[in-house]
CSV table of N, CA and C in Angstrom, one decimal:
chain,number,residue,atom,x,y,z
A,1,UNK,N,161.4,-254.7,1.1
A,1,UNK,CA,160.1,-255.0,1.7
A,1,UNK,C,159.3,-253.8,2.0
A,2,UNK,N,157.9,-253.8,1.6
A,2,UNK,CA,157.5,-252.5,2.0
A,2,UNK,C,156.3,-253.2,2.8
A,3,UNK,N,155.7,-252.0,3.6
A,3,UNK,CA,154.4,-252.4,4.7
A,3,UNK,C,153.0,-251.8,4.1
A,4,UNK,N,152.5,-252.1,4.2
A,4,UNK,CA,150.8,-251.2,3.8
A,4,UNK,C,149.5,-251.9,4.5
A,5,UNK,N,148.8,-250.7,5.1
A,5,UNK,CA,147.9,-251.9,5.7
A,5,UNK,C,147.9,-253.2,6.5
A,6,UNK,N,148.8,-253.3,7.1
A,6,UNK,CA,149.3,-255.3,7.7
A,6,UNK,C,149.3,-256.2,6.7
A,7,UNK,N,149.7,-255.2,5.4
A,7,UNK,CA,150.2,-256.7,4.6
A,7,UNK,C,151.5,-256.4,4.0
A,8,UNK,N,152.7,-257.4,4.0
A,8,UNK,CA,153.8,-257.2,3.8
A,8,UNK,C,153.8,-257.6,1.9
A,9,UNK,N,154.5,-256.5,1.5
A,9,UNK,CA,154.8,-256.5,0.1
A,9,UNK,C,156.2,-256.8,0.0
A,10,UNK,N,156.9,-257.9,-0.7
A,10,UNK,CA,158.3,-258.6,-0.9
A,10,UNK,C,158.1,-258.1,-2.3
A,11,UNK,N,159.1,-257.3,-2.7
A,11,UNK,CA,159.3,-256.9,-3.9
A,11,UNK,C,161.1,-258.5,-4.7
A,12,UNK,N,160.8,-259.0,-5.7
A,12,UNK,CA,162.2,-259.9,-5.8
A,12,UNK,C,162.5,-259.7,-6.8
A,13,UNK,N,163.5,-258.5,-6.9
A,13,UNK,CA,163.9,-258.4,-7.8
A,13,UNK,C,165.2,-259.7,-8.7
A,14,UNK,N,164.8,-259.5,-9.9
A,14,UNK,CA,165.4,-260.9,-10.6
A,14,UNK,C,166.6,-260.1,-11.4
A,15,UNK,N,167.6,-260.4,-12.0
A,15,UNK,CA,168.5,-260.4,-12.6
A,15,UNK,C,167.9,-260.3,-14.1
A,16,UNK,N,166.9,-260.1,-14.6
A,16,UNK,CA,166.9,-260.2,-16.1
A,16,UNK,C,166.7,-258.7,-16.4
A,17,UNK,N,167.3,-258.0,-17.5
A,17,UNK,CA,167.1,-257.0,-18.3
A,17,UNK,C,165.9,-256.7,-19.0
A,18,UNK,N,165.8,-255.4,-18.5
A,18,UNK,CA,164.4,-254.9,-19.4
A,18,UNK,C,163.8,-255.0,-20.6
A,19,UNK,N,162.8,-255.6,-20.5
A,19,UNK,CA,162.0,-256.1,-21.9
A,19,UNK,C,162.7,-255.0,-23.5
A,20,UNK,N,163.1,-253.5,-23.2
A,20,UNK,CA,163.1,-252.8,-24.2
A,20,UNK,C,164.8,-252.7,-24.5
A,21,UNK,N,165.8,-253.4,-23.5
A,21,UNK,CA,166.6,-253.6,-23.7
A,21,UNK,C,167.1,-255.0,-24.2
A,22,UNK,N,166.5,-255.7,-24.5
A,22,UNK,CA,166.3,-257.0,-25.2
A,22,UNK,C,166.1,-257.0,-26.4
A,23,UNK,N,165.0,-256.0,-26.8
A,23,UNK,CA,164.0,-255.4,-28.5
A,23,UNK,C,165.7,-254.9,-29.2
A,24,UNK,N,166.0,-253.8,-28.2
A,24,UNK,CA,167.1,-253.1,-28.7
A,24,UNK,C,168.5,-254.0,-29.1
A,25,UNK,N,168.6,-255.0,-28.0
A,25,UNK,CA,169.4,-255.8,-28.7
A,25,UNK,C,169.6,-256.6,-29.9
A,26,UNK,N,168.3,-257.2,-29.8
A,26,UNK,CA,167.6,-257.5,-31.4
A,26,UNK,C,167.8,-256.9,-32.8
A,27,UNK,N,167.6,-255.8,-32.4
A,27,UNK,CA,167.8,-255.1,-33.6
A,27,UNK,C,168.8,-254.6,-34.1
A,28,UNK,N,169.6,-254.4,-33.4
A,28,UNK,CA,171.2,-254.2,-33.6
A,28,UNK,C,171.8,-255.6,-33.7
A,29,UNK,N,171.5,-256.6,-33.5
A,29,UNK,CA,171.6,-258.0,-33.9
A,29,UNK,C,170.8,-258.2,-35.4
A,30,UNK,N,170.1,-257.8,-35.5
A,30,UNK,CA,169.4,-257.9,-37.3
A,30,UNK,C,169.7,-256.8,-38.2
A,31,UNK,N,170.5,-255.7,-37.4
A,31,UNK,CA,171.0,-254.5,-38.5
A,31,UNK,C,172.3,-255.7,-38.9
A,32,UNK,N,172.8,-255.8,-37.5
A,32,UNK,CA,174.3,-256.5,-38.3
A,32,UNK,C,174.4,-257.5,-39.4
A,33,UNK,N,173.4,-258.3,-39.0
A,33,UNK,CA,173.0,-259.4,-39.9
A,33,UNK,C,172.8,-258.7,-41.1
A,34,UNK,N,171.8,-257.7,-41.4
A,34,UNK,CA,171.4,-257.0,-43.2
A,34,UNK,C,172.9,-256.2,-43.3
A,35,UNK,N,173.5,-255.6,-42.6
A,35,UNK,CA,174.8,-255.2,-43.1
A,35,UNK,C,175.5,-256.1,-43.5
A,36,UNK,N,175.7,-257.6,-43.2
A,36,UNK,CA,176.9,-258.4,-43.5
A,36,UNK,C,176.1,-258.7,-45.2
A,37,UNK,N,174.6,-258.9,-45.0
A,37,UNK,CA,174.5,-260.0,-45.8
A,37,UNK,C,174.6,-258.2,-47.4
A,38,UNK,N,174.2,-257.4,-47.0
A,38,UNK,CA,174.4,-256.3,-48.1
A,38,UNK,C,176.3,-256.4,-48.4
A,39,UNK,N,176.6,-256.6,-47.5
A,39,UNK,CA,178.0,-256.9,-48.4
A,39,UNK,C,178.6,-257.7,-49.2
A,40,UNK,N,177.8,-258.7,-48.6
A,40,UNK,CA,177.8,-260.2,-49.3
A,40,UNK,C,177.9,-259.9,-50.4
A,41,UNK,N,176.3,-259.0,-51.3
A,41,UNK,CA,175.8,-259.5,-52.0
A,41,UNK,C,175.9,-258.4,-52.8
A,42,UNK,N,175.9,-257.0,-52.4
A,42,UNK,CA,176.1,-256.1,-53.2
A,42,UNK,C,177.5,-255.7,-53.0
A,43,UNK,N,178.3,-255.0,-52.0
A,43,UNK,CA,179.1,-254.3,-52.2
A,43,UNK,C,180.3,-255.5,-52.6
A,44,UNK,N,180.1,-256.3,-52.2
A,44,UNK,CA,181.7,-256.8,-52.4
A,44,UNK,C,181.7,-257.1,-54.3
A,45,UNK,N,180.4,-257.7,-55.2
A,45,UNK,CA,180.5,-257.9,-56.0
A,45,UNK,C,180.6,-256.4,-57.4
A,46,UNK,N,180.5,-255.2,-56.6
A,46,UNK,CA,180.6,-254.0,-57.2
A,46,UNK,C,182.1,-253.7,-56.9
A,47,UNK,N,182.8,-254.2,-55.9
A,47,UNK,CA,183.9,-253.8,-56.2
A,47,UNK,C,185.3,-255.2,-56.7
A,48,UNK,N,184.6,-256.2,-57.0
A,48,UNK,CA,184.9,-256.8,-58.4
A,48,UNK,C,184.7,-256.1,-59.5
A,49,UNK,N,184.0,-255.6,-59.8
A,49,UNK,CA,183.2,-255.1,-61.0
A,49,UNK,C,184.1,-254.0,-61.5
A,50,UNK,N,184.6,-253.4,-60.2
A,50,UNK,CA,185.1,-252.1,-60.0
A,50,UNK,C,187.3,-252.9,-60.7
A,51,UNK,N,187.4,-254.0,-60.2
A,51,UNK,CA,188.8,-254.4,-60.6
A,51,UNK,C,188.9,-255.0,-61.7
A,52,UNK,N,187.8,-255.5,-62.4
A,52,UNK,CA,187.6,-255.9,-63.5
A,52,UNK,C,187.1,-254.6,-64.5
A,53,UNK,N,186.7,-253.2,-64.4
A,53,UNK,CA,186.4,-252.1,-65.1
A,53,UNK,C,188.7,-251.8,-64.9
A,54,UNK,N,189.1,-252.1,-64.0
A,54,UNK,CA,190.6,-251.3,-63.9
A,54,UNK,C,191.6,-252.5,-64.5
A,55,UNK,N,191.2,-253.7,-64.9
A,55,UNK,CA,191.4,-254.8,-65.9
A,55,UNK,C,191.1,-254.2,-67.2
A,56,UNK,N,190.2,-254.0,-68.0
A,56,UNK,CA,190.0,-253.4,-69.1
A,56,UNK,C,190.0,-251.9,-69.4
A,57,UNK,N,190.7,-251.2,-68.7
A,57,UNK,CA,191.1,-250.1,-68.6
A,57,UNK,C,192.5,-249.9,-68.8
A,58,UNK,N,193.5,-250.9,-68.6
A,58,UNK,CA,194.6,-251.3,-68.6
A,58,UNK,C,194.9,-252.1,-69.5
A,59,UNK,N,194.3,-252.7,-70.3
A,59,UNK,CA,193.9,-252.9,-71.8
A,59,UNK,C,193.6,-254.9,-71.4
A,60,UNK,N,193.5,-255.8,-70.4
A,60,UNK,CA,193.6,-256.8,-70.6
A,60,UNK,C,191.9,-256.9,-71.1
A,61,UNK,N,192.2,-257.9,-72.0
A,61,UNK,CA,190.7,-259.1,-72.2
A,61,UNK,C,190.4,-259.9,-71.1
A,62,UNK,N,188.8,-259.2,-71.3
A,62,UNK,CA,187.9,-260.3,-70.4
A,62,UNK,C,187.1,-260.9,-71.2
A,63,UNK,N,186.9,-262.4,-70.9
A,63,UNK,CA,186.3,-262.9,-71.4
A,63,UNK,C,185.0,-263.5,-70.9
A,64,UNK,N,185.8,-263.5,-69.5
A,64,UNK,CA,184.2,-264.1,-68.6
A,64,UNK,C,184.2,-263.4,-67.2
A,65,UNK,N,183.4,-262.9,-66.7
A,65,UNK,CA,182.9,-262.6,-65.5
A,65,UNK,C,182.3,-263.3,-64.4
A,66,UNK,N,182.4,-264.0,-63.4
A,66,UNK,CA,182.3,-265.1,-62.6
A,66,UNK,C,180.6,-264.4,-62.0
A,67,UNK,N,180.2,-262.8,-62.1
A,67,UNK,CA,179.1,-262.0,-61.9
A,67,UNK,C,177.5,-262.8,-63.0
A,68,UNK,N,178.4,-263.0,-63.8
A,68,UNK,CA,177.3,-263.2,-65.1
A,68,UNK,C,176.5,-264.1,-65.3
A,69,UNK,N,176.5,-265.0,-64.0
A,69,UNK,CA,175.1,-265.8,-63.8
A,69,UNK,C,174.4,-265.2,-62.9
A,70,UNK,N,174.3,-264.4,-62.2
A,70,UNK,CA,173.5,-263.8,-61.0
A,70,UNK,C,172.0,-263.5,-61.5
A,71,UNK,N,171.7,-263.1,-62.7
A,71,UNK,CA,170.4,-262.4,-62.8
A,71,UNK,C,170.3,-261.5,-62.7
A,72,UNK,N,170.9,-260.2,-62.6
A,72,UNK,CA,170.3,-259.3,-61.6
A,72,UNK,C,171.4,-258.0,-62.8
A,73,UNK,N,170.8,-256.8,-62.0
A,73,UNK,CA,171.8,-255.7,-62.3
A,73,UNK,C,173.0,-255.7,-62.9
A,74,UNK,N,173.7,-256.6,-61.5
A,74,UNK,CA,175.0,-256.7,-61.5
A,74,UNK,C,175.6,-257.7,-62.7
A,75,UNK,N,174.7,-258.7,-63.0
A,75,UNK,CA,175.3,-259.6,-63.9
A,75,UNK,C,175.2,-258.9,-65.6
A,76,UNK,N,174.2,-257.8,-65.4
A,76,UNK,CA,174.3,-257.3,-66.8
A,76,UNK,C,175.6,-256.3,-66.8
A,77,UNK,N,175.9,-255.7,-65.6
A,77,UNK,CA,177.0,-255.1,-65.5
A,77,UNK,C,177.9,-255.9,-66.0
A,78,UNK,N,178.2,-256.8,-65.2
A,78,UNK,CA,179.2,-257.7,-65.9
A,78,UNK,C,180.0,-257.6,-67.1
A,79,UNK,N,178.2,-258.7,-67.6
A,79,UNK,CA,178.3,-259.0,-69.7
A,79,UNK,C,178.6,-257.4,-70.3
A,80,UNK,N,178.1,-256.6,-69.9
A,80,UNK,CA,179.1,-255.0,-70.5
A,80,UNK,C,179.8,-254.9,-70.6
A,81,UNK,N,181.0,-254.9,-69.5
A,81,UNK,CA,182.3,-255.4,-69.4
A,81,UNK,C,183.0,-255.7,-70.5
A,82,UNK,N,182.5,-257.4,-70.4
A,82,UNK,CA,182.7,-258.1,-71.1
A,82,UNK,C,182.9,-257.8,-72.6
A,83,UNK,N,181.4,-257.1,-73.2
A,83,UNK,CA,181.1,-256.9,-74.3
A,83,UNK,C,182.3,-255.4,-74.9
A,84,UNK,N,182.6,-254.7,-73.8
A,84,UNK,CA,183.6,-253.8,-74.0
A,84,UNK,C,184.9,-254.1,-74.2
A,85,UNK,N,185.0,-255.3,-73.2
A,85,UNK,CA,186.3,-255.8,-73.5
A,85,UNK,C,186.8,-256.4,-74.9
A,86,UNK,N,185.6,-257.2,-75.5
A,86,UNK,CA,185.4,-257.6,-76.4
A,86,UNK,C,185.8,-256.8,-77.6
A,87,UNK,N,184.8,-255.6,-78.2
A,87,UNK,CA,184.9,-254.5,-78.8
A,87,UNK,C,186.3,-253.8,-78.5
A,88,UNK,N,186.9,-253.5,-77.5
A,88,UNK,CA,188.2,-253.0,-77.6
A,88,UNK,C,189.0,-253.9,-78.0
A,89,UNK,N,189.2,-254.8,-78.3
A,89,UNK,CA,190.3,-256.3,-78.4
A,89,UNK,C,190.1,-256.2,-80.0
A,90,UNK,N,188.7,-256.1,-80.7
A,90,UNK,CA,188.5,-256.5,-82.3
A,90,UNK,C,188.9,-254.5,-82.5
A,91,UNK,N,188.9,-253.7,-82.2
A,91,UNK,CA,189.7,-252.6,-82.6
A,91,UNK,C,191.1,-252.8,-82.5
A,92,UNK,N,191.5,-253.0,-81.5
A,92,UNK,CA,192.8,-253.1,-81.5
A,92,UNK,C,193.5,-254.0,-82.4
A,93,UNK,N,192.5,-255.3,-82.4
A,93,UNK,CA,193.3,-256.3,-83.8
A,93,UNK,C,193.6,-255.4,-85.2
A,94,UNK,N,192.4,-254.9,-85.4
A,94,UNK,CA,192.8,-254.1,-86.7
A,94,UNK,C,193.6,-253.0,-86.8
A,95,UNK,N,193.6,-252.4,-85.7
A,95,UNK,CA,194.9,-251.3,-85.6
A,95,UNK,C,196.0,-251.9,-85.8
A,96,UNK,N,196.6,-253.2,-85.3
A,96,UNK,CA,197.6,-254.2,-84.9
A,96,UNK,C,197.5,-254.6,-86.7
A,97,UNK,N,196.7,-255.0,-87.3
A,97,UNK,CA,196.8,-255.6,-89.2
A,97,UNK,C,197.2,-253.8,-89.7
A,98,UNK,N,196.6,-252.7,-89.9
A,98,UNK,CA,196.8,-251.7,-90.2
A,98,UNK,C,198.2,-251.4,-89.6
A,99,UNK,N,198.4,-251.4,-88.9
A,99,UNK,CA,199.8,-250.8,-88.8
A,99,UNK,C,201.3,-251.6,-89.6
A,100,UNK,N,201.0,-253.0,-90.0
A,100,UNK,CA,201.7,-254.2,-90.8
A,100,UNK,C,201.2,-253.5,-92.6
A,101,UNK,N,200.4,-253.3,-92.5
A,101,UNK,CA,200.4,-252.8,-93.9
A,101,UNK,C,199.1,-253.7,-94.4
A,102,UNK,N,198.4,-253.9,-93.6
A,102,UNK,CA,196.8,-254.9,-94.2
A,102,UNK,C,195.7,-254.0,-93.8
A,103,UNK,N,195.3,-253.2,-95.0
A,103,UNK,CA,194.1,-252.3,-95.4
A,103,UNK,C,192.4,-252.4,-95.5
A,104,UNK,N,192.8,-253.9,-95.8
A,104,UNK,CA,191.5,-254.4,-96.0
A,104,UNK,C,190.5,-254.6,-95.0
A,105,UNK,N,189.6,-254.0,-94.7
A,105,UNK,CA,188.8,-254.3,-93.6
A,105,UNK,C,187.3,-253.6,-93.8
A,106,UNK,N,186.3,-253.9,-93.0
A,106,UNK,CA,185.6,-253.3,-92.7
A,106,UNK,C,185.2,-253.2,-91.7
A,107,UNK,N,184.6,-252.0,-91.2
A,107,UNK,CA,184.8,-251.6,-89.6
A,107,UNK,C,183.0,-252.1,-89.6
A,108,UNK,N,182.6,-252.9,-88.4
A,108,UNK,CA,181.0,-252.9,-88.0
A,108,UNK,C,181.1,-251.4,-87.1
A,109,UNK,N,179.9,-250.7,-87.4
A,109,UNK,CA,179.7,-249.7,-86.6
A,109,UNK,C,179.1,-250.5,-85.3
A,110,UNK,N,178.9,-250.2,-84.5
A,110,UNK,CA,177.9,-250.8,-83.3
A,110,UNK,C,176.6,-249.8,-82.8
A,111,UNK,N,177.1,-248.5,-83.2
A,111,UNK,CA,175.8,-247.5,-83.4
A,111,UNK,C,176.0,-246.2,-84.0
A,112,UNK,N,175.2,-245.2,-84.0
A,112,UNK,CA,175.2,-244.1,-85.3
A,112,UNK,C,176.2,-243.5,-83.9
A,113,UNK,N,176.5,-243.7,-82.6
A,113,UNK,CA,177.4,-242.9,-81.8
A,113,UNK,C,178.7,-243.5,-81.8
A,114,UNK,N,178.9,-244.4,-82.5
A,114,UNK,CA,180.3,-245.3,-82.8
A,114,UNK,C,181.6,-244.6,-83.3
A,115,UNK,N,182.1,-243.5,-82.3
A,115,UNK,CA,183.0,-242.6,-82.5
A,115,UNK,C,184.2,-243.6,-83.0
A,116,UNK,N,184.6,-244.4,-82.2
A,116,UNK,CA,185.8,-245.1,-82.8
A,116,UNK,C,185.6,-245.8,-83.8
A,117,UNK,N,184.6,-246.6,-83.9
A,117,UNK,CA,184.8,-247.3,-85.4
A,117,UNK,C,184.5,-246.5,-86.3
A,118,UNK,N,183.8,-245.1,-86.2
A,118,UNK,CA,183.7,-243.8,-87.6
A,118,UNK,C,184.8,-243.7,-87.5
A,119,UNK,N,185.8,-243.4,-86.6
A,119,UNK,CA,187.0,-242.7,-86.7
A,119,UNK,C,188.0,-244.0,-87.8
A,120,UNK,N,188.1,-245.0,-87.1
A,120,UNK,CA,188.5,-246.2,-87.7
A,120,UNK,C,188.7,-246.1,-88.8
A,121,UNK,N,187.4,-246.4,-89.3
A,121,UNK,CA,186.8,-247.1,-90.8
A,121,UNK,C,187.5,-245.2,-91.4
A,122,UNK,N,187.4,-244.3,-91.0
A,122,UNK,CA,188.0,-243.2,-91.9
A,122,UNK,C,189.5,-242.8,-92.2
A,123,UNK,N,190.2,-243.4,-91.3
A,123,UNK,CA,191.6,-244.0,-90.8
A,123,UNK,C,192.1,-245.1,-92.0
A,124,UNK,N,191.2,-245.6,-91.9
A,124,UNK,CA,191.6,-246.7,-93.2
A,124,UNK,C,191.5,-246.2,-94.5
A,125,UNK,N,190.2,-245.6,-95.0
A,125,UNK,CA,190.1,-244.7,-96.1
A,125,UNK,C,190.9,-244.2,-96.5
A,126,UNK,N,191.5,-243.5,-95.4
A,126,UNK,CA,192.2,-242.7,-95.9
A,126,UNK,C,193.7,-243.3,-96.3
A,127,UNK,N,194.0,-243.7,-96.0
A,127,UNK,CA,195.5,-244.7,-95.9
A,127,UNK,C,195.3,-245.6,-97.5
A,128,UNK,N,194.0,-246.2,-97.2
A,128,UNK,CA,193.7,-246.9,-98.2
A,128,UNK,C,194.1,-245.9,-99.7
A,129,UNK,N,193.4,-245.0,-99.6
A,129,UNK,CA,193.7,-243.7,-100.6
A,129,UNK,C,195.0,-243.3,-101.5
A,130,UNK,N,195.7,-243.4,-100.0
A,130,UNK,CA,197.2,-242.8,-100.0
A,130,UNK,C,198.1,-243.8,-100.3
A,131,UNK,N,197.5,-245.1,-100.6
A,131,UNK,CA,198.1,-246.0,-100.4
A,131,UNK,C,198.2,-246.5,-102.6
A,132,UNK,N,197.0,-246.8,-102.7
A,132,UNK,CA,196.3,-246.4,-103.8
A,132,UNK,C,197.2,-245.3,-104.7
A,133,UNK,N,197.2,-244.0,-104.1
A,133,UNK,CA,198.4,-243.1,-105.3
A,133,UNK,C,199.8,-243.4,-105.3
A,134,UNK,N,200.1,-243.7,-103.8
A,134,UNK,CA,201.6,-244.4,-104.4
A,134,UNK,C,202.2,-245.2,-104.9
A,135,UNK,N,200.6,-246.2,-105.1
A,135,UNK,CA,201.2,-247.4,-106.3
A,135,UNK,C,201.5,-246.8,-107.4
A,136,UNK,N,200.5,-246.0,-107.5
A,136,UNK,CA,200.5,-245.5,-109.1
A,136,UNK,C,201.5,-245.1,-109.5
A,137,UNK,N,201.9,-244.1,-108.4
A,137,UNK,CA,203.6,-242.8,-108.7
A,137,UNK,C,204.2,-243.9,-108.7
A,138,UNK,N,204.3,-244.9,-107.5
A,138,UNK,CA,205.4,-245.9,-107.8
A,138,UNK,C,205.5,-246.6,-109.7
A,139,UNK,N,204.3,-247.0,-110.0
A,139,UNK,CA,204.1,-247.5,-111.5
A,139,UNK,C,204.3,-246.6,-112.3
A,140,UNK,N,204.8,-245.8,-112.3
A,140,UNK,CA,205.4,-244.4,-113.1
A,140,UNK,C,203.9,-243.2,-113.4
A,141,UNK,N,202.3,-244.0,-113.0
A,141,UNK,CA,201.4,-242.9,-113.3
A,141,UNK,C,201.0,-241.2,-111.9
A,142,UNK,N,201.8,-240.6,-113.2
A,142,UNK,CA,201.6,-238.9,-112.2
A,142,UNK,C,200.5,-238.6,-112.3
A,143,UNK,N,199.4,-239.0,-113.3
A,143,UNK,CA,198.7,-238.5,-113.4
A,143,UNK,C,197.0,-238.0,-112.2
């Protein structure tokens, strides 16, 4: 209670917290919220991405990615994946016929930087070649 002049001042104080301690609460209530939902949405489906890159690393086929309806970044990440997994599965088939003794093939390049299928398709050539003279020595031609 304070005095001033013959008029009494009742100060009442109330139990409620300060306006800027309220804001502050808020917002650390809406960081939490954008951190959960960023996990939601990015991190947890990057580190799928991340166990399905250590799936095809390990040589299994993927065929579908549960990512690859999203729209977004992530779901083209995905179909890569995918499309890698793909591409390593059709090399390996032919290494798997080439090593049985089936020559015949043609390698699709996928671009002018297509180290393994240059390497491939010259792998076979060459075999094909060698393959080619020993018929002949076998059929008695030395020549």
């Amino acid at each position: 209670m304070c005095q001033g002049e013959g008029y009494v001042y009742i100060h009442e104080q109330k139990n409620q917290p300060p306006l800027e301690e309220i804001h502050i609460l808020f917002l650390l209530c809406f960081c939490a919220v954008i951190l959960l939902v960023a996990h939601v949405v990015v991190a947890k489906p990057i580190t799928y991405l991340t166990d399905i890159g250590e799936r095809v690393l390990q040589g299994t086929p993927i065929h579908t990615i549960k990512l690859a309806n999203r729209g977004d970044e992530l779901a083209l990440l995905a179909m890569k994946l995918v499309h890698i997994s793909s591409y390593l599965q059709e090399v390996s088939e032919v290494a798997e016929r080439v090593a049985t003794g089936r020559l015949k093939h043609e390698i699709q390049r996928r671009s002018k930087r297509d180290t393994l299928s240059l390497a491939l398709q010259d792998m076979l050539t060459y075999l094909q070649t060698v393959a080619m003279f020993a018929s002949k020595i076998a059929g008695g031609d030395l020549t």
